[in-house]
Coordinates of C-alpha atoms and ligand atoms in Angstrom, one line a residue:
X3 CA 0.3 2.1 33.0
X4 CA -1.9 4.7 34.8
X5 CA -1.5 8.5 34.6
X6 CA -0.9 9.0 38.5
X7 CA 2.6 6.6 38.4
X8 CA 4.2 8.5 35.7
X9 CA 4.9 11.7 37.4
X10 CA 7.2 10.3 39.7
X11 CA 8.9 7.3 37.7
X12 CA 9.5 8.7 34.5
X13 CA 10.0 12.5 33.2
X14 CA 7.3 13.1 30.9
X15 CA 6.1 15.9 28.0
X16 CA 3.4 17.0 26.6
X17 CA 1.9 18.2 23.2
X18 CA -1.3 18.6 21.4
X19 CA -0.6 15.3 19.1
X20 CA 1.6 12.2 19.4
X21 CA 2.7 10.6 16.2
X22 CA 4.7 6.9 16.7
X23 CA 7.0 6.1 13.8
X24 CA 8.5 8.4 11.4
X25 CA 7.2 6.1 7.7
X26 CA 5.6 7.4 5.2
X27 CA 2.1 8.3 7.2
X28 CA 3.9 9.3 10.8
X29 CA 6.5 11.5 9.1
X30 CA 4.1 13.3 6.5
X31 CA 1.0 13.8 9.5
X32 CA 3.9 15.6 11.8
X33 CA 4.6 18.0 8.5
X34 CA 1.3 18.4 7.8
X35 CA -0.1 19.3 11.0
X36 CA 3.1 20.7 12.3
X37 CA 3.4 23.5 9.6
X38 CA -0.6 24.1 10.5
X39 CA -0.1 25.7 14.2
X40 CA -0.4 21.7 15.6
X41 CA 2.2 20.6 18.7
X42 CA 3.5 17.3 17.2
X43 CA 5.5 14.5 18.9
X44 CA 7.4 12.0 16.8
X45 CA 8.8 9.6 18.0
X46 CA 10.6 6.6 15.3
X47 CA 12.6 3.9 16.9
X48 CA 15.6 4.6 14.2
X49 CA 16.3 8.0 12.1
X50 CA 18.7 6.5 10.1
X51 CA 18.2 5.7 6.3
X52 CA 16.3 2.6 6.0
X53 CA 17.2 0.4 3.1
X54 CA 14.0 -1.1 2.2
X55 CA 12.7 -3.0 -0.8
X56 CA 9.1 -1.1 -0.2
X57 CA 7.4 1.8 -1.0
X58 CA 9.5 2.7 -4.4
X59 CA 6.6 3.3 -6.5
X60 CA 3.5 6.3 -5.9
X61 CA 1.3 6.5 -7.8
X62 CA -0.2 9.5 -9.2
X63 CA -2.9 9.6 -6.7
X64 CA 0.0 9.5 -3.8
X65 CA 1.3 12.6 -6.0
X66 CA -2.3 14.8 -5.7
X67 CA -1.9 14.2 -2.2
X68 CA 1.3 15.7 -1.1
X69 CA 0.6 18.5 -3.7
X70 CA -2.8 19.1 -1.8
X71 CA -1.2 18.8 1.4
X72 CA 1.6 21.2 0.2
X73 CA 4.5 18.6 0.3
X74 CA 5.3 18.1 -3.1
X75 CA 8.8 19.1 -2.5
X76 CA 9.9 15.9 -0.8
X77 CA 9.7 14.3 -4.3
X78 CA 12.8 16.7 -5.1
X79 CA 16.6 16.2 -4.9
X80 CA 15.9 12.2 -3.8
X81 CA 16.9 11.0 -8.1
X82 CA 12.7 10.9 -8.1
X83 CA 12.0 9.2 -11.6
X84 CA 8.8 10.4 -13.3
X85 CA 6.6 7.0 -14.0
X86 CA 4.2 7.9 -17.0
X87 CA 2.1 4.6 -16.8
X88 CA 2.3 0.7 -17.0
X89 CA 3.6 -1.8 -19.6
X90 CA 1.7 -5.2 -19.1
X91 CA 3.9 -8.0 -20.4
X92 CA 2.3 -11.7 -21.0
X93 CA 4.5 -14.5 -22.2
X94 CA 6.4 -11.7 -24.5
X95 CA 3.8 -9.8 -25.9
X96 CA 4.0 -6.1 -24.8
X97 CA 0.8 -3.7 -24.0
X98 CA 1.4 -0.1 -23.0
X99 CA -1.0 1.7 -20.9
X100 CA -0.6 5.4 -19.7
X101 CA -1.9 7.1 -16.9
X102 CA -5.1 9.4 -17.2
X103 CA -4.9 13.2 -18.1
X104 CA -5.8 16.1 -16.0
X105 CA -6.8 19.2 -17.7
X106 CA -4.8 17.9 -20.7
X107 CA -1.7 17.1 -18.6
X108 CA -0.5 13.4 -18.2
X109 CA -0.3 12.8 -14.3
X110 CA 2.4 10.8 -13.8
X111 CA 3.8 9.1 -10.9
X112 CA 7.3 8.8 -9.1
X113 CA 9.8 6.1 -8.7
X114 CA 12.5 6.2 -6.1
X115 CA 14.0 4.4 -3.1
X116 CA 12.4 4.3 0.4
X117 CA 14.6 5.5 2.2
X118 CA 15.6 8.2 0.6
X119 CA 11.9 9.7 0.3
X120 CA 11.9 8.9 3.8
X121 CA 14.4 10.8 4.9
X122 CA 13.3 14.0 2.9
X123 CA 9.8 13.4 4.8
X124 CA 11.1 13.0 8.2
X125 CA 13.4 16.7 7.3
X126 CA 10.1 18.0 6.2
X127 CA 8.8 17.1 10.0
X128 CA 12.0 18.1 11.6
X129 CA 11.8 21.4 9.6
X130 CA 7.9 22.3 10.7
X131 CA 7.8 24.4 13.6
X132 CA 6.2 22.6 16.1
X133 CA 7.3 19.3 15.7
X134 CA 9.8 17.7 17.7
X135 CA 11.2 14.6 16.5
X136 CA 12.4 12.0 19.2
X137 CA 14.3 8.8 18.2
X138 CA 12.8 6.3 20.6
X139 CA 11.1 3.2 20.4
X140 CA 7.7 3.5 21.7
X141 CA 7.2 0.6 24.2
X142 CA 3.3 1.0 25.2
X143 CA 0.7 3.3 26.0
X144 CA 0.1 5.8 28.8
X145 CA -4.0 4.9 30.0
X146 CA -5.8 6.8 32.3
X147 CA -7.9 3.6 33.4
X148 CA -10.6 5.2 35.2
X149 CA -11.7 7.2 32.1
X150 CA -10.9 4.3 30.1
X151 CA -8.7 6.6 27.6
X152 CA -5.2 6.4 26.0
X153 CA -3.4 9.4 27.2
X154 CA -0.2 9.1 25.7
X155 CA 2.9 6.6 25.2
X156 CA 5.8 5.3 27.0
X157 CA 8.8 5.1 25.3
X158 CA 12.9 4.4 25.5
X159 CA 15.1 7.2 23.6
X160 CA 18.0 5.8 21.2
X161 CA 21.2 7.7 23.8
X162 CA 19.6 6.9 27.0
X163 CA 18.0 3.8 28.6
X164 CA 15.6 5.3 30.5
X165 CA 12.1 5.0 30.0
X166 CA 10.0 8.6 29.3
X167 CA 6.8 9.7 28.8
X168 CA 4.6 11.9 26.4
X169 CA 1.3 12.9 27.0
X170 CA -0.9 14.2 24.3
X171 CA -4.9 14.0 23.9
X172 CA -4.3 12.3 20.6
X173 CA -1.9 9.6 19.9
X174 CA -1.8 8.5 16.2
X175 CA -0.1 5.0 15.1
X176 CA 1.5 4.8 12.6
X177 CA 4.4 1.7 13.5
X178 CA 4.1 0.1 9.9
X179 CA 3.1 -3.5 9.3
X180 CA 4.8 -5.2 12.3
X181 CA 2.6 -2.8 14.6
X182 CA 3.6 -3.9 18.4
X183 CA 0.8 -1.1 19.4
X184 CA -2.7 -1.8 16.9
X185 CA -3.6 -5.0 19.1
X186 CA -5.2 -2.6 21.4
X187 CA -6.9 -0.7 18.6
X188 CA -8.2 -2.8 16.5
X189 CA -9.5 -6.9 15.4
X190 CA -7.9 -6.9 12.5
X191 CA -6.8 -10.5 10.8
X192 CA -3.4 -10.4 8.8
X193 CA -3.2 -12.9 6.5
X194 CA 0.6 -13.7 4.4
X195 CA -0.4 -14.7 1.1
X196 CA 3.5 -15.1 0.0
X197 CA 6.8 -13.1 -0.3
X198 CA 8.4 -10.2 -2.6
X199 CA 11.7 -11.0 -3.1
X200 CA 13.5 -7.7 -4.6
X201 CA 17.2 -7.1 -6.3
X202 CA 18.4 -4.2 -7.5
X203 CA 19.6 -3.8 -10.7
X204 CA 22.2 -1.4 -11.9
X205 CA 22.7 0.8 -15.0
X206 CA 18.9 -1.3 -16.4
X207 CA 16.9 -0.4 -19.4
X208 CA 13.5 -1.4 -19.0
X209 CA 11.5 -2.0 -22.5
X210 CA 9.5 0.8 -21.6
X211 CA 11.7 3.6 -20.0
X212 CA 9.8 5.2 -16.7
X213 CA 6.9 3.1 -16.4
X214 CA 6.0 0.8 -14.2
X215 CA 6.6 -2.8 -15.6
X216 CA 4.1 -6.3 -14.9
X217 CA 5.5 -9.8 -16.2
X218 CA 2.3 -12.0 -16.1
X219 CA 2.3 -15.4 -18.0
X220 CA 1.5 -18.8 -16.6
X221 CA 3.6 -18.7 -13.9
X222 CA 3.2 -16.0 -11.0
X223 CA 3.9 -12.3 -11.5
X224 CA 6.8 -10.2 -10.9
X225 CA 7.2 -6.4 -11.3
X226 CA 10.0 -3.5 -12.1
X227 CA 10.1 0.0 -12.4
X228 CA 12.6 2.7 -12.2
X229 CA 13.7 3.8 -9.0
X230 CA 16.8 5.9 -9.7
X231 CA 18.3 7.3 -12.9
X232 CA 20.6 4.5 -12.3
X233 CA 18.4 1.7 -10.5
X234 CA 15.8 -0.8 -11.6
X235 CA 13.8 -3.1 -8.4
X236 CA 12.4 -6.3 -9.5
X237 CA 9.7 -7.5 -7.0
X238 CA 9.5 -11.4 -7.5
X239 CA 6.1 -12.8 -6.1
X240 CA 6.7 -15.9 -4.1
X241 CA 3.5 -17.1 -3.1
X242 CA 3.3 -19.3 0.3
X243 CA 6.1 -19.9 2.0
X244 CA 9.1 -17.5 1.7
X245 CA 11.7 -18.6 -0.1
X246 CA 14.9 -20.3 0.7
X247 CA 17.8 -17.5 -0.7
X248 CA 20.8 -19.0 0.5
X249 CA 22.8 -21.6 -1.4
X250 CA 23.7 -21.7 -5.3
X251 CA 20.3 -23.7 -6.3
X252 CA 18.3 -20.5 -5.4
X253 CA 20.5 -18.2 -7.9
X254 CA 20.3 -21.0 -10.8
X255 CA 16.4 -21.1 -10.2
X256 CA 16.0 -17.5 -10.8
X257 CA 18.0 -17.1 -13.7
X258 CA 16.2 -20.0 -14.8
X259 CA 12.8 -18.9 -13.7
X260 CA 12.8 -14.9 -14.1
X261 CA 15.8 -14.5 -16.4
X262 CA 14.2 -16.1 -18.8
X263 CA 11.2 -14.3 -19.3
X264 CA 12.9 -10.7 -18.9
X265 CA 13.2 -9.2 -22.4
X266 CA 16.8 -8.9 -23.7
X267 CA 17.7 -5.8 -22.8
X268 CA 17.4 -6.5 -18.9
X269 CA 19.4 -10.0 -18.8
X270 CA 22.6 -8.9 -17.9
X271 CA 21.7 -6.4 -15.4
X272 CA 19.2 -9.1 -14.0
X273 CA 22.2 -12.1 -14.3
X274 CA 24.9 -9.2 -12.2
X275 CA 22.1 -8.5 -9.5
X276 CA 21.9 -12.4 -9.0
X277 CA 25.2 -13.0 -8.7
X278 CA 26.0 -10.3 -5.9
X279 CA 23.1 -12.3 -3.8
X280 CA 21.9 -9.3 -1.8
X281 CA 18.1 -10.6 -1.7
X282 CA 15.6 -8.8 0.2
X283 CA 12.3 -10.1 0.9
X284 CA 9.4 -9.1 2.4
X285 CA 6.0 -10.9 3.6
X286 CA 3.0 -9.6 1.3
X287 CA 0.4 -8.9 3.7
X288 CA -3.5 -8.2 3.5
X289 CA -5.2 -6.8 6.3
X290 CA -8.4 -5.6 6.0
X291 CA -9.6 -2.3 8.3
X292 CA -11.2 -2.8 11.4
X293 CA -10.5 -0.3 14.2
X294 CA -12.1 -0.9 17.5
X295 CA -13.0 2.8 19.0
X296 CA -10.5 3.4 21.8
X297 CA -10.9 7.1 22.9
X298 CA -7.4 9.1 22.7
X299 CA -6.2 6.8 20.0
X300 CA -6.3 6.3 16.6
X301 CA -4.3 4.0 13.5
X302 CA -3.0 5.0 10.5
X303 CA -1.5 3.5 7.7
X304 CA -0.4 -0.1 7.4
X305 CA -1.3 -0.1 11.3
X306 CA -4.7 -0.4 10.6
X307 CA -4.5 -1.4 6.7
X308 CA -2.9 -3.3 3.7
X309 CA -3.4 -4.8 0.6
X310 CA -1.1 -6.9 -1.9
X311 CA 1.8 -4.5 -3.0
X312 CA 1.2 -5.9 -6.7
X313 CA -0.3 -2.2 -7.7
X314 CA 2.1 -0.1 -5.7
X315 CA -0.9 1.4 -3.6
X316 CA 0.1 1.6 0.0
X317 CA 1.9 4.7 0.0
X318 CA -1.3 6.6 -1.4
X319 CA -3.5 4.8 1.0
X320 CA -1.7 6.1 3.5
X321 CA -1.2 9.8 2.4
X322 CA -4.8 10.0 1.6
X323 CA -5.5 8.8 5.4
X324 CA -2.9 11.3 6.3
X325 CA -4.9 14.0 4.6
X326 CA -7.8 13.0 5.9
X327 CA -7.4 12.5 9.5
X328 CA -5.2 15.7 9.5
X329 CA -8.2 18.2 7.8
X330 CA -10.3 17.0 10.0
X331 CA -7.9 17.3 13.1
X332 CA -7.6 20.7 11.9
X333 CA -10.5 21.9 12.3
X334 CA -10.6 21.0 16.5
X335 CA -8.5 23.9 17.3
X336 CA -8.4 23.0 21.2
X337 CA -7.0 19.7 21.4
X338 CA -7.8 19.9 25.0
X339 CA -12.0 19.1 23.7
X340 CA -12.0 15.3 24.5
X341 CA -15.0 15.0 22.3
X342 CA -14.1 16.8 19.5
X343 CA -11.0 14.5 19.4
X344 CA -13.1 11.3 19.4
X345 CA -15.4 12.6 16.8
X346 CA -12.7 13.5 14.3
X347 CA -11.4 9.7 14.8
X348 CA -15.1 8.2 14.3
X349 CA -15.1 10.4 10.9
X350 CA -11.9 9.0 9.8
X351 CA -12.7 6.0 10.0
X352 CA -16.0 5.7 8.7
X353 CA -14.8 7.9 5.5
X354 CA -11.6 6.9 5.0
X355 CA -12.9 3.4 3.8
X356 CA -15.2 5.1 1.2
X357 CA -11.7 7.0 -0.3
X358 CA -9.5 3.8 -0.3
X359 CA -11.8 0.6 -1.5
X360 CA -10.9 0.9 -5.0
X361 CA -6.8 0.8 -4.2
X362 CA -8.1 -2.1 -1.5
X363 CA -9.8 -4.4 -3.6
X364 CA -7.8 -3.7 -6.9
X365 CA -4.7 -4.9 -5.8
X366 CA -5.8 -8.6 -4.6
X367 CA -7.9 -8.9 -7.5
X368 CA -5.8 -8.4 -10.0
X369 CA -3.3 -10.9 -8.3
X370 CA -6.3 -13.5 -8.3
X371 CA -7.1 -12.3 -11.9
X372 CA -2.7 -12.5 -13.0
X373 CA -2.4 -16.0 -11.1
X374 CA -5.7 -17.6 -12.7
X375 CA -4.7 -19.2 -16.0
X376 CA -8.0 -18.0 -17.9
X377 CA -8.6 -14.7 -16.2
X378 CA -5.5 -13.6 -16.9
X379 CA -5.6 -14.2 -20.7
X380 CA -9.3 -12.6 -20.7
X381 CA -7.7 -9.2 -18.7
X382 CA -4.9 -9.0 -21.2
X383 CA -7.1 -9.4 -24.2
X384 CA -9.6 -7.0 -22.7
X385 CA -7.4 -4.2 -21.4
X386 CA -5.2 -4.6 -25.2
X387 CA -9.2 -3.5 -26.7
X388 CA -7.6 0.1 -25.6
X389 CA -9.6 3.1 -25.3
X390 CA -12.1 3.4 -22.1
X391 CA -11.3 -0.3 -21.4
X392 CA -7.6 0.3 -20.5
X393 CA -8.7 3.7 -19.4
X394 CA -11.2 2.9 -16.5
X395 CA -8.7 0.4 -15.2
X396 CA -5.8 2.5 -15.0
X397 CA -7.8 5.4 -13.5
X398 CA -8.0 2.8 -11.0
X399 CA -4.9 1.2 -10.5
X400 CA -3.2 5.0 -10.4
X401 CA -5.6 6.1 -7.4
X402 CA -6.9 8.9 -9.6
X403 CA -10.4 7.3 -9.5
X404 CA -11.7 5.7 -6.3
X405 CA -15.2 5.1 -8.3
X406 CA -16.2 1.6 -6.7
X407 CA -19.0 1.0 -9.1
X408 CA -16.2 1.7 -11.9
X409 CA -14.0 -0.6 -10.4
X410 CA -17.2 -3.4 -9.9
X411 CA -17.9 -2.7 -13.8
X412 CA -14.7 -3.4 -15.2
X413 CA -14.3 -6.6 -13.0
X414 CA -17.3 -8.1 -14.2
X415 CA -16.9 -7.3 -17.7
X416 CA -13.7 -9.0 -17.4
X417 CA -15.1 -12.1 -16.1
X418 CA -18.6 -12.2 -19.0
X419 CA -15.2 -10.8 -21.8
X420 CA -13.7 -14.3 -20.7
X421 CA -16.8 -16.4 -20.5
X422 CA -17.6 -15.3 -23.8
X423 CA -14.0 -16.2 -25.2
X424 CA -14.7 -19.4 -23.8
X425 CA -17.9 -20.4 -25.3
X426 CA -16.2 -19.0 -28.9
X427 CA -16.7 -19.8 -31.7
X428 CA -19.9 -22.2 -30.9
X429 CA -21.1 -23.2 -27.5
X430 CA -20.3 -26.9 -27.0
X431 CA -21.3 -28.4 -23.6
X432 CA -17.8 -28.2 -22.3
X433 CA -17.4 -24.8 -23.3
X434 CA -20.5 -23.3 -21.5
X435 CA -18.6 -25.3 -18.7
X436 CA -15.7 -23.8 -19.0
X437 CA -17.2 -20.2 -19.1
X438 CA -19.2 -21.4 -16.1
X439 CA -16.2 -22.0 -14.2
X440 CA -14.1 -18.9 -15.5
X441 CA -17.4 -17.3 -14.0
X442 CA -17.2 -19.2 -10.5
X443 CA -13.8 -18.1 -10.2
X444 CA -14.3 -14.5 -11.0
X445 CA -16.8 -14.3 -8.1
X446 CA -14.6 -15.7 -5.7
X447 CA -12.0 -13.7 -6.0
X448 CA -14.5 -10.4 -5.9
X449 CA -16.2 -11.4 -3.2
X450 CA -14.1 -11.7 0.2
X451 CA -12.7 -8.6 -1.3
X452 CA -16.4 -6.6 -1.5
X453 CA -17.2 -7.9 1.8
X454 CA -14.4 -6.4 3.4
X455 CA -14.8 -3.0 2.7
X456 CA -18.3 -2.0 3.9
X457 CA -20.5 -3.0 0.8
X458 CA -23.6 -1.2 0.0
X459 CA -27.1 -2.7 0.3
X460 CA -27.2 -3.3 -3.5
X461 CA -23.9 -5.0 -3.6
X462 CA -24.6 -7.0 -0.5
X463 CA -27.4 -8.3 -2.5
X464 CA -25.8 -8.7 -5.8
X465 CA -23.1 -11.1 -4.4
X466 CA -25.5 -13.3 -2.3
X467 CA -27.2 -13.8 -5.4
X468 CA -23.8 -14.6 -7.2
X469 CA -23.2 -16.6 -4.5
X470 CA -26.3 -19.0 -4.9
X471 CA -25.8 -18.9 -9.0
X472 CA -21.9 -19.5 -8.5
X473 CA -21.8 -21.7 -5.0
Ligands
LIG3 C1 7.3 -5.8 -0.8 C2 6.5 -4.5 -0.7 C3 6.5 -3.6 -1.7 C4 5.8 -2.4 -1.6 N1 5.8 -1.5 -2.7 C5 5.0 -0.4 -2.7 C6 5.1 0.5 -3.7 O1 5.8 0.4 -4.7 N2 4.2 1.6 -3.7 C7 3.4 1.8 -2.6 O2 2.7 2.8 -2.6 N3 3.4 1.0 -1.5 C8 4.2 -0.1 -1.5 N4 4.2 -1.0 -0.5 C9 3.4 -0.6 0.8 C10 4.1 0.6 1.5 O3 5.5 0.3 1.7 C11 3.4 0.8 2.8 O4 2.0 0.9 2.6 C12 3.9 2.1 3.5 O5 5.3 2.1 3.7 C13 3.1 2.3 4.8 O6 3.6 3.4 5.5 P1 3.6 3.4 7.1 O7 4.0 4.8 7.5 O8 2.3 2.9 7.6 O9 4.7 2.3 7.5 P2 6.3 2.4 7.3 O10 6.6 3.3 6.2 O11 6.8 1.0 7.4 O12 6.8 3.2 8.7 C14 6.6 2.7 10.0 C15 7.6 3.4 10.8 O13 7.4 3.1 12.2 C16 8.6 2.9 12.9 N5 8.3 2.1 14.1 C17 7.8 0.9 14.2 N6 7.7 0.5 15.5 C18 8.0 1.6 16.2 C19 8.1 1.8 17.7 N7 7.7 0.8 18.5 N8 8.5 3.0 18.1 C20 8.9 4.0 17.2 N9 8.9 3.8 15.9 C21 8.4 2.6 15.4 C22 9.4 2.2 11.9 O14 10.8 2.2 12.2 C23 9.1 2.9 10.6 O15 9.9 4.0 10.4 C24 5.0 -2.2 -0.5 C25 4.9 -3.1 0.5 C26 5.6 -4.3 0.4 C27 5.5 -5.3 1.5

């Protein structure tokens, strides 16, 4: 649609920025740059609670970013449970590992359910001046096609059926994984690698009270944590095609399946969460960042990104890209400076990889790692040596450090720990083999994942040599 037909069709309004859906990155941008002198649109197609099975675990990382943004209070009055780290479960055997220190403080994280964090966020907006929330769904942009820009979006408000307008000089998208807008904005792939099925269970006690919990084994990984005083979520990973939740079979399976390799103390809850059937489950999706410039425009959040939900990451993705995109927004002042609007986007995006690679490439690796017979025995054996080899990991896995050379480290000394505890105690022919292959499989796991998110020149090099070693 072009700028000259809106005046007369459709009424229209203006502000400085236009955020589209009210999640976790629309709602906490409108807060953060309304409360900072900023005029803020939002518009999200539904205000009312959602009842999602996502986003129930931040990490600490997610944590440092509302309390740098000065939001930590939406973690209050929602039932938040403080998560202190992760216990790592294989086949039974239990490893505890807590979450780094800051000046002699453990960080800790928060567990809690989506919508109600939600709704404290979207308050937090409604509550800055400047922002005025709008429930709408956003049907398309608003071009001015001569200056090839997006000047602001179309949208149909919940009470009325009548199609409106706002124009800003930014709009920010932030419409969540099904995005109907990022096509424009970007060439990204998504690719489904399987499903999280979630259940609630009631009244729960987990074997490690407020941490977050990872069943590994030989078959594939599912997850708990607390997300009430009174409230467990299980995440089961399905991988490939989503699975068939109606009929008694499905019930049976997972009581067969999961039931039995939940510890004691969580049977009952799991067996009464199973029988009242209300499954959720959601497509794990991986889309790697890569945003086509469109002046007036910009993505944020799972828009333009995501990663396997195994480490509970995309919530402090998204805040960091919040804080990021809003300092720099910030610092414009006149919104009305075209330019200065296009270079804050081209800043974003070419630093916001740099802050977000480690939580990127963490979380499919470690799936590859749980769901790969050998690679998951040598991680387990190599994070239980304690000390600065659980350490650097969960520095990691917590967003606290987003040291890529850390992260490449630890992953390779994973791999050689493995290929060692293959050739043990004497290297036979089929052993060197086997470490060979433990080896092989390492690298192809790393390497998509590397690729993705701009690697340096060393790196670049490092993995075509892998490559030609490993083919
Ligand atoms: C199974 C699963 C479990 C996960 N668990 C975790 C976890 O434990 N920890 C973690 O950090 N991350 C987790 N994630 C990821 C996390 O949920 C997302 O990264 C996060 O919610 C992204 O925030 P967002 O604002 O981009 O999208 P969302 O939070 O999904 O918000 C998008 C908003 O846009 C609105 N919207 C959409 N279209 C329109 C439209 N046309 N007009 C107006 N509004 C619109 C929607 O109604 C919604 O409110 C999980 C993901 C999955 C799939």
């Amino acid at each position: 649609m072009q700028t000259d037909s809106i005046s007369s069709s459709i009424k229209t309004g203006r502000c400085d920025v236009c955020v589209v859906g009210a999640g976790v990155a629309g709602a906490t941008l409108a807060a953060y740059l309304g409360r900072r002198g900023v005029r803020v649109a939002l518009i999200e197609r539904d205000l009312s609670e959602p009842k999602k099975i996502v986003g129930e675990l931040l990490q600490p990382g997610g944590v440092l970013e509302l309390e740098r943004m000065g939001l930590a209070s939406v973690l209050e009055g929602i039932d938040a449970q403080p998560v202190e780290g992760y216990a790592l479960i294989n086949d039974g055997v239990q490893l505890r590992i807590p979450y780094p220190e800051s000046s002699g403080k453990p960080l800790s994280g928060r567990g809690f359910r989506y919508g109600r964090f939600i709704q404290n966020l979207r308050r937090a907006a409604e509550d800055s001046p400047n922002v005025t929330v709008i429930e709408g769904r956003v049907r398309g942009f608003v071009e001015d096609v001569s200056a090839g820009r997006v000047v602001g979006v179309r949208y149909v408000e919940r009470t009325e059926n009548r199609e409106q307008a706002i124009l800003a000089p930014l709009t920010v998208v932030c419409d969540g994984c099904v995005s109907s807008l990022r096509n424009k904005l970007c060439n990204s792939e998504k690719k489904v690698s399987g499903y999280f099925l979630g259940l609630l269970l009631e009244d729960c006690r987990l074997p490690c009270p407020n941490h977050g919990h990872v069943f590994i084994g030989n078959d594939s990984p599912f997850l708990s944590y607390p997300v009430s005083s009174r409230h467990v979520r299980v995440l089961i990973d399905f991988p490939g095609r989503m699975p068939k939740l109606k009929g008694e079979a499905f019930g049976h399976s997972l009581l067969d399946q999961v039931g039995g390799r939940l510890p004691q103390e969580m049977r009952a809850a799991f067996a009464a969460a199973v029988a009242k059937r209300d499954f959720q489950a959601m497509p794990n999706i991986v889309m790697h960042a890569n945003p086509a410039q469109v002046p007036g425009a910009v993505l944020l959040g799972d828009s333009l990104n995501m990663r396997h939900p195994l480490t509970g990451g995309g919530m402090t993705v998204a805040l960091t890209d919040v804080r990021t995109l809003g300092n720099l927004l910030l610092q414009i002042g006149d919104f009305s400076r075209e330019e200065k609007v296009s270079e804050a986007v081209r800043s974003y995006y070419a630093y916001r990889h740099k802050l977000n690679a480690t939580i990127n490439i963490l979380a499919s690796a470690l799936y590859g790692v749980f769901t790969q017979p050998d690679l998951n025995e040598a991680c387990f054996a190599y994070l239980q040596r304690g000390g600065k080899y659980a350490a650097g990991p969960i520095a990691l896995l917590s967003g606290i450090s987003r040291d890529i050379r850390l992260l490449i480290r630890h992953f390779a000394a994973v791999a050689w720990f493995g290929a060692y505890r293959a050739v043990k105690p004497l290297p036979t022919p089929a052993r060197v083999f086997k470490a060979y292959c433990i080896l092989r499989q390492a690298i192809r796991i790393i390497d998509p994942l590397l690729a993705a998110e701009y690697p340096t020149f060393g790196t670049r090099m490092a993995l075509k040599l892998a490559r030609i070693v490993f083919p």
